[in-house]
Coordinates of C-alpha atoms and ligand atoms in Angstrom, one line a residue:
M1 CA 122.4 -41.2 -15.2
K2 CA 123.8 -39.0 -12.5
T3 CA 127.6 -38.6 -12.3
L4 CA 129.7 -36.9 -9.7
N5 CA 133.0 -35.3 -10.5
C6 CA 135.4 -36.1 -7.6
A7 CA 138.6 -34.2 -8.3
G8 CA 138.9 -35.6 -11.9
K9 CA 137.6 -39.1 -11.1
S10 CA 133.9 -39.8 -11.8
L11 CA 131.4 -41.7 -9.8
T12 CA 128.3 -42.9 -11.7
F13 CA 125.2 -44.1 -10.0
D14 CA 124.5 -46.9 -12.5
R15 CA 125.0 -49.4 -9.7
T16 CA 125.2 -49.4 -5.9
L17 CA 128.6 -47.9 -4.8
V18 CA 130.5 -49.1 -1.8
M19 CA 132.5 -46.8 0.5
G20 CA 135.1 -48.4 2.7
V21 CA 135.8 -47.1 6.2
L22 CA 139.5 -46.6 6.7
N23 CA 140.0 -45.8 10.3
I24 CA 143.2 -44.0 11.1
T25 CA 142.3 -43.0 14.7
P26 CA 144.3 -44.4 17.5
D27 CA 142.3 -47.4 18.7
S28 CA 142.3 -48.8 22.2
F29 CA 142.5 -52.3 20.7
Y30 CA 145.9 -51.5 19.3
E31 CA 147.9 -50.7 22.4
S32 CA 151.3 -51.1 20.8
S33 CA 151.1 -47.8 18.8
R34 CA 149.4 -44.5 19.3
Y35 CA 148.6 -44.3 15.6
Q36 CA 148.3 -47.0 12.9
S37 CA 151.3 -47.0 10.7
L38 CA 150.9 -45.9 7.1
D39 CA 151.8 -49.4 6.0
Q40 CA 148.9 -50.8 8.0
V41 CA 146.5 -48.3 6.5
L42 CA 147.8 -49.0 3.0
S43 CA 147.4 -52.7 3.5
N44 CA 143.8 -52.2 4.7
A45 CA 143.1 -50.0 1.7
E46 CA 144.7 -52.6 -0.6
Q47 CA 142.3 -55.3 0.7
M48 CA 139.3 -53.0 0.1
V49 CA 140.5 -52.3 -3.4
Q50 CA 140.8 -56.0 -4.1
G51 CA 137.3 -56.3 -2.7
G52 CA 135.9 -53.8 -5.2
V53 CA 135.6 -50.6 -3.2
D54 CA 134.5 -47.4 -5.0
I55 CA 135.4 -44.8 -2.4
L56 CA 138.0 -44.9 0.4
D57 CA 136.7 -42.9 3.4
V58 CA 139.6 -41.6 5.6
G59 CA 138.6 -40.5 9.1
G60 CA 141.0 -38.9 11.6
E61 CA 138.6 -37.7 14.2
S62 CA 137.7 -40.2 16.8
T63 CA 133.9 -40.3 16.9
R64 CA 133.8 -43.8 18.3
P65 CA 132.0 -44.4 21.5
G66 CA 134.5 -44.3 24.4
A67 CA 137.1 -42.5 22.3
S68 CA 139.3 -40.4 24.5
G69 CA 138.5 -36.8 24.0
A70 CA 138.2 -34.5 21.1
V71 CA 141.1 -34.3 18.6
T72 CA 142.5 -30.9 17.7
C73 CA 142.4 -29.9 14.0
E74 CA 146.2 -30.1 13.9
E75 CA 146.3 -33.6 15.1
E76 CA 143.5 -34.6 12.7
L77 CA 145.5 -32.9 9.9
E78 CA 148.7 -34.7 10.8
R79 CA 146.9 -38.0 10.6
V80 CA 144.7 -37.4 7.5
V81 CA 147.0 -35.6 5.0
P82 CA 149.7 -38.3 4.8
V83 CA 147.1 -41.0 4.4
V84 CA 145.3 -39.1 1.5
E85 CA 148.7 -38.6 -0.1
V86 CA 149.7 -42.3 0.0
L87 CA 146.2 -43.5 -1.1
K88 CA 146.3 -41.0 -4.0
K89 CA 149.7 -42.3 -5.0
N90 CA 148.7 -46.0 -4.9
F91 CA 145.1 -46.3 -5.9
D92 CA 142.6 -45.0 -8.5
Q93 CA 139.6 -45.0 -6.1
V94 CA 138.0 -41.8 -5.0
I95 CA 139.3 -40.7 -1.6
S96 CA 136.7 -39.3 0.8
V97 CA 137.6 -37.4 4.0
D98 CA 135.4 -37.9 7.0
T99 CA 135.9 -34.5 8.7
S100 CA 134.1 -31.5 10.2
S101 CA 137.1 -29.2 10.2
A102 CA 137.6 -26.4 7.7
L103 CA 141.3 -26.7 7.8
V104 CA 141.2 -30.5 7.1
I105 CA 138.7 -29.9 4.2
T106 CA 141.0 -27.3 2.6
E107 CA 144.3 -29.3 3.1
A108 CA 142.8 -32.7 2.1
S109 CA 141.3 -31.2 -1.1
K110 CA 144.8 -29.8 -2.0
T111 CA 146.3 -33.2 -1.4
G112 CA 143.9 -35.0 -3.7
A113 CA 140.8 -35.9 -1.8
G114 CA 137.8 -36.3 -4.1
M115 CA 134.9 -36.1 -1.6
I116 CA 134.1 -34.4 1.7
N117 CA 132.1 -36.5 4.2
D118 CA 130.8 -34.5 7.2
V119 CA 128.8 -36.0 10.0
R120 CA 128.0 -32.4 11.1
A121 CA 126.8 -31.4 7.7
L122 CA 129.2 -28.4 7.4
M123 CA 128.0 -26.8 10.7
R124 CA 131.4 -26.2 12.2
P125 CA 132.9 -22.7 11.7
G126 CA 134.4 -22.2 8.2
A127 CA 133.4 -25.7 6.9
L128 CA 130.8 -24.3 4.5
E129 CA 133.2 -21.8 3.0
A130 CA 136.1 -24.2 2.9
T131 CA 133.9 -26.7 1.0
A132 CA 132.5 -24.1 -1.3
A133 CA 136.1 -23.2 -2.3
T134 CA 136.6 -26.7 -3.6
D135 CA 134.7 -28.4 -6.4
L136 CA 134.2 -31.5 -4.5
P137 CA 131.0 -33.4 -3.8
V138 CA 130.0 -33.4 -0.1
V139 CA 128.0 -35.8 2.1
L140 CA 125.7 -34.0 4.5
M141 CA 124.8 -36.3 7.4
H142 CA 122.1 -35.7 9.9
S143 CA 123.1 -35.7 13.6
L144 CA 120.9 -34.4 16.4
V145 CA 124.0 -33.9 18.6
E146 CA 127.3 -32.0 17.9
Q147 CA 129.2 -34.3 20.2
P148 CA 127.7 -37.5 21.8
E149 CA 126.8 -37.0 25.5
P150 CA 126.0 -40.0 27.8
G151 CA 122.5 -40.0 29.1
F152 CA 121.0 -37.9 26.3
E153 CA 117.6 -39.3 25.3
P154 CA 116.6 -38.2 21.9
H155 CA 112.9 -37.7 20.9
Y156 CA 111.4 -37.5 17.5
D157 CA 107.7 -37.4 16.6
D158 CA 108.5 -38.5 13.1
V159 CA 112.2 -39.3 12.7
A160 CA 112.3 -39.5 8.9
G161 CA 110.4 -36.3 8.6
E162 CA 112.6 -34.4 11.0
V163 CA 115.8 -35.8 9.5
N164 CA 114.5 -34.7 6.0
Q165 CA 113.6 -31.2 7.3
Y166 CA 117.2 -30.8 8.8
L167 CA 118.8 -32.1 5.6
L168 CA 116.8 -29.8 3.4
E169 CA 117.8 -26.8 5.6
R170 CA 121.4 -27.8 5.2
V171 CA 120.9 -28.1 1.4
R172 CA 119.5 -24.5 1.4
V173 CA 122.5 -23.2 3.4
C174 CA 124.9 -25.0 1.1
E175 CA 123.4 -23.5 -2.0
A176 CA 123.4 -20.0 -0.4
A177 CA 127.1 -20.5 0.3
G178 CA 127.8 -21.4 -3.3
I179 CA 127.8 -25.2 -3.1
A180 CA 125.8 -26.4 -6.1
R181 CA 122.9 -28.7 -5.5
D182 CA 124.4 -31.4 -7.8
R183 CA 127.4 -31.7 -5.5
L184 CA 125.3 -32.8 -2.5
I185 CA 124.8 -36.4 -1.1
L186 CA 122.4 -36.8 1.9
D187 CA 122.7 -39.3 4.8
P188 CA 120.2 -39.8 7.6
G189 CA 123.0 -40.6 10.0
F190 CA 122.5 -44.1 11.5
G191 CA 124.4 -44.5 14.7
G192 CA 122.4 -44.6 17.9
G193 CA 123.5 -42.2 20.6
M194 CA 126.5 -41.1 18.6
F195 CA 124.3 -39.2 16.2
G196 CA 121.3 -38.5 18.4
K197 CA 119.3 -41.6 17.7
T198 CA 118.3 -44.8 19.5
P199 CA 118.3 -48.3 18.0
A200 CA 114.5 -47.9 17.5
Y201 CA 114.9 -44.7 15.6
D202 CA 117.7 -46.2 13.5
L203 CA 115.3 -49.1 12.6
Q204 CA 112.5 -46.6 11.7
L205 CA 114.9 -44.6 9.5
L206 CA 115.9 -47.7 7.6
K207 CA 112.3 -48.8 7.3
H208 CA 111.5 -45.4 5.8
L209 CA 114.6 -44.8 3.8
D210 CA 112.4 -44.2 0.8
R211 CA 111.4 -40.9 2.4
V212 CA 115.0 -39.6 2.4
L213 CA 115.4 -41.0 -1.2
A214 CA 112.2 -39.0 -2.2
L215 CA 114.2 -35.8 -1.6
D216 CA 115.9 -36.7 -4.9
F217 CA 119.5 -36.5 -3.9
P218 CA 121.9 -39.4 -3.9
V219 CA 121.7 -41.1 -0.5
L220 CA 124.5 -42.6 1.6
A221 CA 123.7 -45.2 4.3
G222 CA 126.3 -46.0 7.0
M223 CA 125.1 -48.8 9.2
S224 CA 128.1 -51.3 9.2
R225 CA 128.4 -53.0 12.6
K226 CA 126.6 -50.2 14.4
S227 CA 124.9 -50.4 17.8
F228 CA 121.3 -50.8 16.5
I229 CA 122.4 -54.2 15.1
G230 CA 123.9 -55.1 18.5
A231 CA 120.6 -54.0 20.1
V232 CA 118.5 -56.3 18.0
L233 CA 120.8 -59.3 18.0
N234 CA 122.6 -58.8 21.3
K235 CA 126.0 -59.4 19.7
P236 CA 129.3 -57.5 19.9
A237 CA 130.7 -55.5 17.0
E238 CA 132.9 -58.4 15.8
Q239 CA 129.8 -60.6 15.3
R240 CA 127.7 -58.2 13.3
L241 CA 128.9 -58.9 9.7
S242 CA 125.9 -61.0 8.5
A243 CA 123.5 -58.5 9.9
S244 CA 125.4 -55.6 8.4
L245 CA 125.1 -57.4 5.0
A246 CA 121.3 -57.7 5.6
V247 CA 120.8 -54.0 6.3
A248 CA 123.2 -53.0 3.4
T249 CA 121.0 -55.2 1.2
L250 CA 117.8 -53.5 2.5
A251 CA 119.3 -50.0 1.9
A252 CA 120.5 -50.9 -1.6
M253 CA 117.1 -52.4 -2.4
A254 CA 115.4 -49.2 -1.3
G255 CA 117.7 -47.3 -3.7
A256 CA 120.5 -45.9 -1.5
Q257 CA 123.3 -45.1 -4.0
I258 CA 126.3 -45.4 -1.6
I259 CA 126.8 -47.9 1.3
R260 CA 129.5 -47.1 3.8
V261 CA 131.0 -50.3 5.4
H262 CA 134.0 -51.9 7.1
D263 CA 133.7 -55.3 5.2
V264 CA 134.0 -54.3 1.6
A265 CA 134.3 -57.6 -0.4
E266 CA 131.3 -59.1 1.3
T267 CA 129.2 -56.0 0.8
V268 CA 130.2 -55.7 -2.8
D269 CA 128.8 -59.2 -3.4
A270 CA 125.6 -58.4 -1.6
V271 CA 124.9 -55.1 -3.5
R272 CA 125.9 -56.7 -6.9
M273 CA 123.1 -59.2 -6.3
V274 CA 120.7 -56.4 -5.5
D275 CA 121.8 -54.6 -8.7
A276 CA 121.4 -57.7 -10.8
V277 CA 117.9 -58.3 -9.5
R278 CA 116.9 -54.7 -10.2
N279 CA 118.3 -55.0 -13.7
A280 CA 116.7 -58.4 -14.4
Ligands
LIG1 C1 127.8 -42.5 8.8 O1 126.9 -43.2 9.1 N1 129.5 -42.9 10.6 S1 131.8 -42.8 12.1 C2 130.1 -47.2 15.8 C3 130.1 -48.6 15.4 C4 130.5 -48.8 14.1 C5 130.8 -47.8 13.2 C6 129.4 -49.5 17.4 N2 131.1 -41.6 9.8 C7 129.0 -42.4 9.5 O2 131.4 -45.7 11.5 N3 129.9 -40.8 7.8 C8 130.7 -42.4 10.8 O3 129.9 -49.6 16.2 C9 130.0 -41.5 9.0 N4 127.7 -41.7 7.6 C10 128.7 -40.9 7.2 N5 128.5 -40.2 6.1 C11 130.9 -44.0 13.1 C12 131.1 -45.4 12.6 C13 130.7 -46.5 13.6 C14 130.4 -46.2 14.9

């Protein structure tokens, strides 16, 4: 059974693991404060831990659609490091950092992060080297775009094949930089325009998730409340929980090892059922 060493904590793929999204970016919905308070983040994390989360994913760069502008590394650092610190102090779960910045990778790993999660697959300057200097596992996600631009219309002849090709190239680059193969987790990058897909491509990627799994790396799927669900159901993000559970179930059935979600307790129940059926 494959096990990852995440800064002294181990993750074993003997069941489907759930990663909880801990957003610490200023959110237009919360007008009262520019940043969420540490207490607020801690209480969100507490709820995820109660729900059975395996990995807490801390993201300080606003990649949400409509987010106001890019965040500087310093701002991201100021948000992320105190959160990693307080999570480390309070919980036993692996802490993952959703970042593309070399500086954040380095500082977060010193603070106790156990995993790097990069939607740009270590393409930003210094990110490869910074990651190589840690012993941490890293999620390499496919994105066709560095930064989402309105009006961009992606085209793939074979979306799963092209995503695989990209991911294998990043695997090669990582190995050349001294990041061992057994530290790598692959992610096809669901997310509509944000990551250079459309709802139709996201659906095809989920349908053909077996092709990403065939690369024989652990696979992470992050689909929670994303726009392709909205496109199918014509429902806003707040009404996408049941559908998020459906796609999490499909990904777990296909064999995805890690599911990244907002709604931890509900997803843990869903994937436990998948695991129970698999082991029946
Ligand atoms: C991911 O897939 N996604 S940030 C839009 C939404 C809902 C959620 C319109 N980081 C991923 O979560 N890291 C993000 O509704 C990620 N895989 C990995 N590895 C975007 C996000 C979201 C965007």
